[in-house]
Coordinates of C-alpha atoms in Angstrom, one line a residue:
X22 CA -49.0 -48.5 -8.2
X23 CA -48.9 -44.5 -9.4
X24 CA -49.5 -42.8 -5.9
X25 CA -51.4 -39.4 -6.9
X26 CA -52.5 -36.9 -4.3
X27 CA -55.3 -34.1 -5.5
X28 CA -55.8 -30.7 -4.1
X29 CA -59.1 -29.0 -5.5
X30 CA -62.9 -28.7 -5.3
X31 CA -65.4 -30.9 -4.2
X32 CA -69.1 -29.7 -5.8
X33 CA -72.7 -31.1 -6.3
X34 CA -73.8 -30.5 -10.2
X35 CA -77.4 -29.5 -10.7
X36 CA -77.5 -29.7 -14.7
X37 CA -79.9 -28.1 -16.2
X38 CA -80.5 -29.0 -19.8
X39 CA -81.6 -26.9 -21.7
X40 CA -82.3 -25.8 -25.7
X41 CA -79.7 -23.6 -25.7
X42 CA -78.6 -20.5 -23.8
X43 CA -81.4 -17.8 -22.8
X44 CA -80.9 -14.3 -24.9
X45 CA -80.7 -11.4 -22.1
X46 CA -84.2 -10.9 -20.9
X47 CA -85.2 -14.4 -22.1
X48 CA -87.5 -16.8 -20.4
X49 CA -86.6 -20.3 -21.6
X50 CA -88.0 -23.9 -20.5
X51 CA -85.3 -26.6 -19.2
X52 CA -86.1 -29.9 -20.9
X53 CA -84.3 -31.9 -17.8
X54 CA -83.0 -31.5 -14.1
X55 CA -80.4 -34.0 -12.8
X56 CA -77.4 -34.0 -9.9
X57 CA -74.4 -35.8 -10.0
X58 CA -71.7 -35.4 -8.0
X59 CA -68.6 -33.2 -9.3
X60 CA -66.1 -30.5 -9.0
X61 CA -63.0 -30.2 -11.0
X62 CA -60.8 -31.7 -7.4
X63 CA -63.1 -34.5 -7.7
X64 CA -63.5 -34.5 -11.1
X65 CA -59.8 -35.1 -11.5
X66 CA -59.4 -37.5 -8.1
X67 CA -62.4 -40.0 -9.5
X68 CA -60.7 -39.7 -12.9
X69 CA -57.0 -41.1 -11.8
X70 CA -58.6 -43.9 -9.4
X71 CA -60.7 -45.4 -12.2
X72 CA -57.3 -45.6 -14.3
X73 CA -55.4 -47.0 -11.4
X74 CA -53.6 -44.8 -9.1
X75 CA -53.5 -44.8 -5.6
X76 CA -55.8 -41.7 -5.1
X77 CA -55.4 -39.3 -2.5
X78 CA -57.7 -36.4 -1.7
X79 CA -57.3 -32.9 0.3
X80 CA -60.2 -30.6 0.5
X81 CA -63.7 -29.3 2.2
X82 CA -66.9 -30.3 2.1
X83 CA -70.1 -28.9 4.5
X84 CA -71.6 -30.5 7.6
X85 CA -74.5 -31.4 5.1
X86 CA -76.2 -34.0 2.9
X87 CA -74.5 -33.0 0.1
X88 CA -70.8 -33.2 1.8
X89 CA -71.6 -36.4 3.1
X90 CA -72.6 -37.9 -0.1
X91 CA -69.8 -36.4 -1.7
X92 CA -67.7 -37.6 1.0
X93 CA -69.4 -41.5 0.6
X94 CA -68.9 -40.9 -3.6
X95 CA -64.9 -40.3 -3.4
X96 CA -64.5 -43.5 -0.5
X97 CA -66.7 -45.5 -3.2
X98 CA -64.3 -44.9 -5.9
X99 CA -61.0 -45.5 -3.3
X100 CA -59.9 -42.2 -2.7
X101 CA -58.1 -41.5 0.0
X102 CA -60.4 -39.0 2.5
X103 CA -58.5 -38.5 5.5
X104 CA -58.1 -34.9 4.7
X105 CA -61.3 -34.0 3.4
X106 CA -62.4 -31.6 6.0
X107 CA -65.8 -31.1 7.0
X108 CA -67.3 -27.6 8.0
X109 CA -70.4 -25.6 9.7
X110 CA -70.2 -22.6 8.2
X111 CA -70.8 -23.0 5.0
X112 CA -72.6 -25.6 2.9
X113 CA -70.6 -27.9 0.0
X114 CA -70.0 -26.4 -3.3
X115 CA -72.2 -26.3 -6.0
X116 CA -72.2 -25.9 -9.4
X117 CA -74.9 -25.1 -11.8
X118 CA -74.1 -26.0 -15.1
X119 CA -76.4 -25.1 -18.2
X120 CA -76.1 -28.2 -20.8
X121 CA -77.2 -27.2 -24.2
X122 CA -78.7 -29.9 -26.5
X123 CA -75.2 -29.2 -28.8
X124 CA -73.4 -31.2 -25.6
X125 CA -71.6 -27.5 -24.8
X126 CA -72.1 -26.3 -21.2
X127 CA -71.6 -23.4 -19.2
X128 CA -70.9 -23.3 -15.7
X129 CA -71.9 -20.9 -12.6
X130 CA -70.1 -22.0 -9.4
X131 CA -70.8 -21.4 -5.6
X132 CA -67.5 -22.1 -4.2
X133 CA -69.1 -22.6 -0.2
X134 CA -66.4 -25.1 1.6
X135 CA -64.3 -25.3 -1.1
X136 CA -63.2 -21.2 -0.2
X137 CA -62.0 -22.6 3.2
X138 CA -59.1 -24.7 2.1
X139 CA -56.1 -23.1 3.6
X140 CA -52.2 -23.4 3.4
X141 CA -52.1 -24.4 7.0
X142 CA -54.4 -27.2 6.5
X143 CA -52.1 -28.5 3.3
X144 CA -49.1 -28.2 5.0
X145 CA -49.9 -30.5 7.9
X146 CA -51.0 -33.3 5.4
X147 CA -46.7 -32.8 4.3
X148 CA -46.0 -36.4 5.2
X149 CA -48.7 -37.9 2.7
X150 CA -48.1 -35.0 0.2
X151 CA -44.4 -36.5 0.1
X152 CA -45.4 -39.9 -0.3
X153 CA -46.5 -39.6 -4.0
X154 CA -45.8 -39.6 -7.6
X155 CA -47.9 -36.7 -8.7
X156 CA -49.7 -33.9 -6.8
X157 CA -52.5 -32.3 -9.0
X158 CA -54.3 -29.1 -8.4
X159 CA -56.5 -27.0 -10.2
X160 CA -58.4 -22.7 -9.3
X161 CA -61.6 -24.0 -7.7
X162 CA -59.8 -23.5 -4.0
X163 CA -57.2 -21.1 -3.1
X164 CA -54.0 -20.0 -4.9
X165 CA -52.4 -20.2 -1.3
X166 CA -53.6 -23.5 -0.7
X167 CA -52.2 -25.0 -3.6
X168 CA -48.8 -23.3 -3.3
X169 CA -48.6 -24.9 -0.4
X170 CA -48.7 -28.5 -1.6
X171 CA -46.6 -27.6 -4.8
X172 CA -43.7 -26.1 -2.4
X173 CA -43.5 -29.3 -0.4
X174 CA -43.8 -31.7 -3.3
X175 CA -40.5 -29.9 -4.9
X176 CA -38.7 -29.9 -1.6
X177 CA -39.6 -33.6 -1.5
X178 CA -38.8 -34.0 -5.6
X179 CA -42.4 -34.5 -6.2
X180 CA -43.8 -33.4 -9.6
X181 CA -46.8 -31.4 -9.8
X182 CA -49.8 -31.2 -12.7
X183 CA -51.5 -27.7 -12.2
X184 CA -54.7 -27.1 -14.4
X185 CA -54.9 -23.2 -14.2
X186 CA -58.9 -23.9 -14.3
X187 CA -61.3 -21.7 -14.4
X188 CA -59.2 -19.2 -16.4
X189 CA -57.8 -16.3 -14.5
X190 CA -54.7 -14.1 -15.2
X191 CA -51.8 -13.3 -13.1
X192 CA -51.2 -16.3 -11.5
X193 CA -48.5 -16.0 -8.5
X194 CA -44.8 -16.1 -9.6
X195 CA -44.0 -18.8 -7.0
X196 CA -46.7 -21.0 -7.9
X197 CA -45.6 -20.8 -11.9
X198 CA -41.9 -21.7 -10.6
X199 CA -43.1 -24.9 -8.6
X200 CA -45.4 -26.1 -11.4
X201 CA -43.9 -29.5 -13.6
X202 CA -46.4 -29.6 -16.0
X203 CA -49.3 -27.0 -16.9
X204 CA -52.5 -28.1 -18.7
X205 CA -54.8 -25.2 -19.7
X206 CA -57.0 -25.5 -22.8
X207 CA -56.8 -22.7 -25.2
X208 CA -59.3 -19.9 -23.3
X209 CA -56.8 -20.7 -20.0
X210 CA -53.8 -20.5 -21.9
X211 CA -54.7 -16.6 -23.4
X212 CA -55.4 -15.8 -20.6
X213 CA -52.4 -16.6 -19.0
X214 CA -50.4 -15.6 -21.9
X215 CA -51.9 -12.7 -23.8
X216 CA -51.8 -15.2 -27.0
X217 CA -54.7 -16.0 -29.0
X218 CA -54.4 -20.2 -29.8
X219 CA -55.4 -20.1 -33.5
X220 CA -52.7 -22.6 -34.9
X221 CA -49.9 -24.1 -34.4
X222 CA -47.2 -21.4 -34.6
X223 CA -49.6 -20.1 -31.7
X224 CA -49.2 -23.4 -29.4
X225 CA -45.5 -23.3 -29.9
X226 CA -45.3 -19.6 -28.7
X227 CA -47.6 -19.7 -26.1
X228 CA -45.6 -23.0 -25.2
X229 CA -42.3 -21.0 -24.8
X230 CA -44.2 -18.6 -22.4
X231 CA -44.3 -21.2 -20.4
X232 CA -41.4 -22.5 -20.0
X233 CA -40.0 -19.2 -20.1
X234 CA -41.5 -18.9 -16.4
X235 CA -39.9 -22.6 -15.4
X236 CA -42.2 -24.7 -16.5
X237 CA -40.4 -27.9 -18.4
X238 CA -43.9 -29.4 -20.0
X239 CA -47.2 -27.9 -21.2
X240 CA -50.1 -29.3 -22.7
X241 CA -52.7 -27.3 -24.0
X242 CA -55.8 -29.4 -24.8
X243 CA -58.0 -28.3 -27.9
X244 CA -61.2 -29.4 -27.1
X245 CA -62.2 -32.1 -30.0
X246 CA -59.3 -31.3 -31.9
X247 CA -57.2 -32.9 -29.6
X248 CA -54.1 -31.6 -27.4
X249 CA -50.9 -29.8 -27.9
X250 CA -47.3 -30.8 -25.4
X251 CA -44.3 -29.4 -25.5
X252 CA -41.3 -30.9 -23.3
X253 CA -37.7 -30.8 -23.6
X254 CA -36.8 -31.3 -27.5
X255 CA -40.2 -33.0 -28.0
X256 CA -43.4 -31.3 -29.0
X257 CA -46.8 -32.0 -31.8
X258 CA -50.3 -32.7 -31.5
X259 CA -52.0 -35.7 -30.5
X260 CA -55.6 -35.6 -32.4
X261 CA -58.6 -35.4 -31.4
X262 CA -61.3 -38.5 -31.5
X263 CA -64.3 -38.3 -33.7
X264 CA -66.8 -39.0 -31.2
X265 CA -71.0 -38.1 -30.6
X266 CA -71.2 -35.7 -27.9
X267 CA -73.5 -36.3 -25.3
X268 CA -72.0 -33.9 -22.1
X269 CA -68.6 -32.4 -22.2
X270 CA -68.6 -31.5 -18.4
X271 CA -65.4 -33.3 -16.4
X272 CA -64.1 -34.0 -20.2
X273 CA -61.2 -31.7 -19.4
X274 CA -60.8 -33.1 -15.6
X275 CA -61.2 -36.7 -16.8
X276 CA -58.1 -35.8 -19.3
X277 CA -56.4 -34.6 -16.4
X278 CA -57.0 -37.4 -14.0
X279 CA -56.3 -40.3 -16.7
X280 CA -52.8 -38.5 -17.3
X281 CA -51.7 -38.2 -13.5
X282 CA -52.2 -41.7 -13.4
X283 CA -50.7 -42.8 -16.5
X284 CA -47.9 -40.4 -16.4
X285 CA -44.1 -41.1 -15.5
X286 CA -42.7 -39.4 -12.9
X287 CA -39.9 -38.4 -15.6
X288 CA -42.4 -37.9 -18.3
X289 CA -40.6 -40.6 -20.6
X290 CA -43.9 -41.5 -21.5
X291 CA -45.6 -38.3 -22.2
X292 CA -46.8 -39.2 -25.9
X293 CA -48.2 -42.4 -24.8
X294 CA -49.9 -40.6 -21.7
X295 CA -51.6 -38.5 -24.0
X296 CA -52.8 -40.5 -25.6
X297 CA -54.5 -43.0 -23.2
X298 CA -55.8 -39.1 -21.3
X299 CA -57.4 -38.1 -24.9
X300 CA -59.5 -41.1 -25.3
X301 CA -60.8 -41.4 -21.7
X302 CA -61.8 -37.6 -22.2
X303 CA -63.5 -39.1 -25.5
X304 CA -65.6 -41.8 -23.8
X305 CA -66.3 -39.2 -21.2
X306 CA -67.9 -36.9 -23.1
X307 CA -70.6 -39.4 -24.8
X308 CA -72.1 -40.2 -21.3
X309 CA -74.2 -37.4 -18.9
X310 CA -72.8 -36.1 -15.8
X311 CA -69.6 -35.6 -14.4
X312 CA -68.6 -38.4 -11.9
X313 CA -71.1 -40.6 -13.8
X314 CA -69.6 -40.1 -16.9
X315 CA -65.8 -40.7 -16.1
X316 CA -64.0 -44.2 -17.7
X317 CA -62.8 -47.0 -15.6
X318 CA -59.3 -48.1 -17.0
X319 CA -60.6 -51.2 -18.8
X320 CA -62.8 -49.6 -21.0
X321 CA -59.9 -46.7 -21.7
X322 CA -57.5 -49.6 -23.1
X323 CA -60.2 -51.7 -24.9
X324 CA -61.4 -48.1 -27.0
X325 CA -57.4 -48.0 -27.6
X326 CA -57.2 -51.1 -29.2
X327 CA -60.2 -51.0 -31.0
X328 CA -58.6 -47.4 -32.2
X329 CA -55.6 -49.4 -33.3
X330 CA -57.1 -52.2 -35.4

């Protein structure tokens, strides 16, 4: 079974759906209120146990309803929560997110535990970080946190999946150099770059950035257009799925997730991969929520081989 181990964020959504976003100075109505559980960590954790890997999870939550039902939420889905800490002094993440009828979202985050991830508290989970196939991360906790689990995963020969989300520039050299495989979508990938995605010519170049900085595979995905990879001699598009969009929150973390699991070690399978990552992100996005709305394996592979009649 694919072992994969995530470092990242553990939130509580409140979604709030709306019409579509308030003009400055405008009053609108929401039209619903829900919670789900979320965060892009989680997101991504949930998203590789429903397709099958052994799930492994480092991170905070608070002392507080909402860290213990977070907590209860990744145990329910078989995650791995032995080093999911629990603090005081701060309550669990949050994350607001402003769902338009159109299915597009926008996000405000309060970070709260999720800031308290630290590189000492990686490092002395080293002996499970070294027992996997994959280690994931994504920018909801610290940059030094995260170096932390990619330096001992390449000590130990372990590849690592880093999702440079939410978009920031200047990432640290060091964490660039013990990155595998990047995955920004286009907005991430300019602003790591300086290079506008607006075709192909633009993937490839941004691409080359990349591995420029020692990265041997990138993906960018493309929202419904699909996702861009580049590795070794091999790179193209795999398209996008025509599908109705209900919610597109954790469509990018459920990509993510579905991949880590389904992913080679050597990437032999990258293509493949891909494609089993784009159409759980298309299921995802047709259901409300973000844990809620993430695939279990079995209905992944039966929307592949319906794709393929």
């Amino acid at each position: 079974m694919q072992r994969v181990l995530v470092v990242g964020s553990i939130n509580v959504d409140r979604i709030l759906q709306i019409p579509q976003l308030p003009l400055p100075g405008e009053t609108i109505k929401m039209t619903g209120l829900t919670s789900a559980a979320g965060g892009k960590g989680a997101n991504q954790a949930v998203a590789a146990a429903r397709s099958g890997a052994q799930t492994t999870f480092i991170g905070n939550v608070g002392a507080d309803a909402d860290g213990k039902m977070m907590r209860q939420t990744l145990q329910d889905n078989q995650i791995e929560i032995g080093a999911v800490g629990v603090t005081s002094s701060t309550v669990t993440g949050q994350a607001y997110v402003l769902l338009q009828a159109s299915g597009q979202n926008s996000i405000i985050i309060n970070s709260g535990a999720n800031d308290l991830l630290t590189a000492a508290t990686v490092t002395a989970q080293a002996a499970i970080i070294e027992k996997q196939h994959f280690i994931v991360a994504e920018l909801e906790t610290p940059v030094a946190a995260t170096i932390a689990a990619f330096r001992i995963a390449h000590q130990a020969r372990i590849p690592t999946i880093l999702n440079p989300a939410p978009a920031r520039a200047n990432l640290p050299a060091k964490l660039l150099a013990s990155t595998d495989l990047i995955v920004p979508n286009e907005t991430e990938s300019a602003s790591l770059t300086g290079i506008q995605i607006t075709d192909q010519a633009s993937m490839q170049a941004s691409a080359t950035f990349f591995h420029q900085l020692g990265i041997p595979a990138v993906v960018i995905t493309l929202g419904a257009a699909g996702c861009y990879y580049s590795y070794a001699d091999q790179q193209g598009i795999i398209p996008g799925l025509t599908v109705p969009v209900v919610d597109t929150t954790a469509a990018g973390d459920t990509f993510i997730g579905a991949l880590a699991a389904k992913l080679t070690p050597d990437f032999s399978n990258l293509v493949a991969a891909l494609q089993y990552a784009t159409q759980a992100s298309a299921l995802t996005v047709q259901q409300m929520g973000a844990l809620p709305s993430i695939p279990q394996q079995a209905a992944i592979l039966a929307a592949l081989a319906d794709n393929q009649k």
